[in-house]
Amino acid sequence: ERSFGKAAGRLGYTQSAVSQQIAALERAVGERLFERPGGPKPVTLTRAGELLLGHAEGILDRVAAAEADLAGYRAGRAGHLTIGTFQSVSVEVLPVLLPRLRSVSPDLTVAMSEEDEQDELLRRLGIGELDLTFVVAPVADGPWDFVPLAEDPFVVISPADEPLGPPGEAVPAEVLDGLPIVGQSLTACQVLIEDGMRSAGAEPNVVFRTSDNGAVQAMVRSGMGHAVVARLAVDPTDPGIVVRPVDPGIADRVIGLALPHRHRAPAVDVVVDLARQVCADVIRAADEATAAVGVAPRSSAA
């Protein structure tokens, strides 16, 4: 609120009560936490106040996570998991994983929640809204562990009538420099793609962005441009596109699971074990599918 008076009104306290509590907090930590210029000027945090605020927000997140765990316990939801996911995992991994999970844990109920932004998945994991979530490395530091599952290579897709090379041959990265590129919104995966292109000597000339993998492929099919995509995000059997590896290759994206440091339901370990098996199967199937259209397999389960 930048004003003790406004903060007091919002909290339902008197201004003097808020001032007394702030003074008591400053005495407890031994630092001045607020700059009090007086008059109409706003109250601001000192550097010490900013440091303490960061810790306070983390504490509140842990309290929220604890409340979520207790609410689940009281509701008898020990046999329930909410799993975070993103688009290509939802399309390629979950349709295989969920039936296997039902077969080994028939009493477990599962809810899925898809987000384009990895930071949002991790935020929700941190406050207990998710029990675990699929993510792509690198994963930001936080109250979670990262378990790698599989490596998914990046490939170039082009309109069928505008291939960037003969069947089976890699596209030299420099050929992509300046070409019209269809890309996703700047998700964690798209950042990996564009940083990898730059490292390989190709500045991305993105002419269209979308949050939908199918739309990327459709725009390429229409002739709008080319795209660099994770292999699991493309349908290599589409007759309107061609799929090629890129050389030098962009480092594979590593798909994994983020697991919270807090107490985990036993079913989380079941999901992790199954996800590792399913990802290996899905990557192997993708190897075979892309090999059939002239792309040599080069990934392996992590």
mmCIF file of N, CA and C in Angstrom, residues 68-82 107-111 131 264-268:
data_model
loop_
_atom_site.group_PDB
_atom_site.id
_atom_site.type_symbol
_atom_site.label_atom_id
_atom_site.label_comp_id
_atom_site.label_asym_id
_atom_site.label_seq_id
_atom_site.Cartn_x
_atom_site.Cartn_y
_atom_site.Cartn_z
ATOM 1 N N ALA A 68 -2.682 -26.953 1.896
ATOM 2 C CA ALA A 68 -3.199 -27.794 0.812
ATOM 3 C C ALA A 68 -3.048 -29.275 1.152
ATOM 4 N N ASP A 69 -1.895 -29.652 1.727
ATOM 5 C CA ASP A 69 -1.687 -31.049 2.113
ATOM 6 C C ASP A 69 -2.690 -31.478 3.184
ATOM 7 N N LEU A 70 -2.904 -30.604 4.181
ATOM 8 C CA LEU A 70 -3.834 -30.933 5.260
ATOM 9 C C LEU A 70 -5.268 -31.007 4.753
ATOM 10 N N ALA A 71 -5.618 -30.106 3.829
ATOM 11 C CA ALA A 71 -6.969 -30.133 3.261
ATOM 12 C C ALA A 71 -7.203 -31.439 2.516
ATOM 13 N N GLY A 72 -6.182 -31.880 1.768
ATOM 14 C CA GLY A 72 -6.303 -33.151 1.071
ATOM 15 C C GLY A 72 -6.434 -34.318 2.036
ATOM 16 N N TYR A 73 -5.669 -34.256 3.128
ATOM 17 C CA TYR A 73 -5.748 -35.315 4.133
ATOM 18 C C TYR A 73 -7.134 -35.365 4.774
ATOM 19 N N ARG A 74 -7.656 -34.168 5.163
ATOM 20 C CA ARG A 74 -8.971 -34.122 5.797
ATOM 21 C C ARG A 74 -10.068 -34.605 4.850
ATOM 22 N N ALA A 75 -9.897 -34.346 3.557
ATOM 23 C CA ALA A 75 -10.908 -34.739 2.575
ATOM 24 C C ALA A 75 -10.757 -36.195 2.144
ATOM 25 N N GLY A 76 -9.782 -36.881 2.725
ATOM 26 C CA GLY A 76 -9.578 -38.276 2.364
ATOM 27 C C GLY A 76 -9.015 -38.447 0.977
ATOM 28 N N ARG A 77 -8.149 -37.493 0.547
ATOM 29 C CA ARG A 77 -7.640 -37.514 -0.814
ATOM 30 C C ARG A 77 -6.235 -38.099 -0.892
ATOM 31 N N ALA A 78 -5.905 -38.993 0.049
ATOM 32 C CA ALA A 78 -4.580 -39.613 -0.010
ATOM 33 C C ALA A 78 -4.408 -40.390 -1.306
ATOM 34 N N GLY A 79 -5.536 -40.790 -1.912
ATOM 35 C CA GLY A 79 -5.484 -41.506 -3.172
ATOM 36 C C GLY A 79 -5.762 -40.621 -4.361
ATOM 37 N N HIS A 80 -5.382 -39.367 -4.282
ATOM 38 C CA HIS A 80 -5.619 -38.414 -5.377
ATOM 39 C C HIS A 80 -4.324 -37.685 -5.704
ATOM 40 N N LEU A 81 -4.063 -37.492 -6.993
ATOM 41 C CA LEU A 81 -2.910 -36.706 -7.435
ATOM 42 C C LEU A 81 -3.367 -35.679 -8.457
ATOM 43 N N THR A 82 -2.795 -34.492 -8.361
ATOM 44 C CA THR A 82 -2.963 -33.480 -9.403
ATOM 45 C C THR A 82 -1.603 -33.287 -10.057
ATOM 46 N N ASP A 107 -7.480 -47.517 -7.651
ATOM 47 C CA ASP A 107 -8.190 -46.670 -6.691
ATOM 48 C C ASP A 107 -7.683 -45.231 -6.686
ATOM 49 N N LEU A 108 -6.626 -44.971 -7.429
ATOM 50 C CA LEU A 108 -6.057 -43.621 -7.470
ATOM 51 C C LEU A 108 -6.859 -42.751 -8.435
ATOM 52 N N THR A 109 -7.246 -41.565 -7.970
ATOM 53 C CA THR A 109 -7.875 -40.596 -8.870
ATOM 54 C C THR A 109 -6.833 -39.557 -9.267
ATOM 55 N N VAL A 110 -6.888 -39.148 -10.530
ATOM 56 C CA VAL A 110 -5.872 -38.243 -11.070
ATOM 57 C C VAL A 110 -6.548 -37.078 -11.774
ATOM 58 N N ALA A 111 -6.064 -35.880 -11.501
ATOM 59 C CA ALA A 111 -6.472 -34.684 -12.240
ATOM 60 C C ALA A 111 -5.239 -34.130 -12.934
ATOM 61 N N ASP A 131 0.784 -31.926 -7.202
ATOM 62 C CA ASP A 131 1.568 -32.915 -6.461
ATOM 63 C C ASP A 131 2.899 -33.209 -7.137
ATOM 64 N N ARG A 264 5.433 -36.294 0.197
ATOM 65 C CA ARG A 264 4.852 -36.746 -1.063
ATOM 66 C C ARG A 264 3.966 -37.961 -0.831
ATOM 67 N N ALA A 265 2.839 -37.969 -1.508
ATOM 68 C CA ALA A 265 1.976 -39.145 -1.461
ATOM 69 C C ALA A 265 2.718 -40.333 -2.069
ATOM 70 N N PRO A 266 2.517 -41.543 -1.532
ATOM 71 C CA PRO A 266 3.200 -42.724 -2.091
ATOM 72 C C PRO A 266 2.959 -42.899 -3.583
ATOM 73 N N ALA A 267 1.801 -42.447 -4.058
ATOM 74 C CA ALA A 267 1.479 -42.609 -5.479
ATOM 75 C C ALA A 267 2.418 -41.820 -6.377
ATOM 76 N N VAL A 268 3.081 -40.790 -5.834
ATOM 77 C CA VAL A 268 4.022 -40.011 -6.644
ATOM 78 C C VAL A 268 5.133 -40.910 -7.169
#
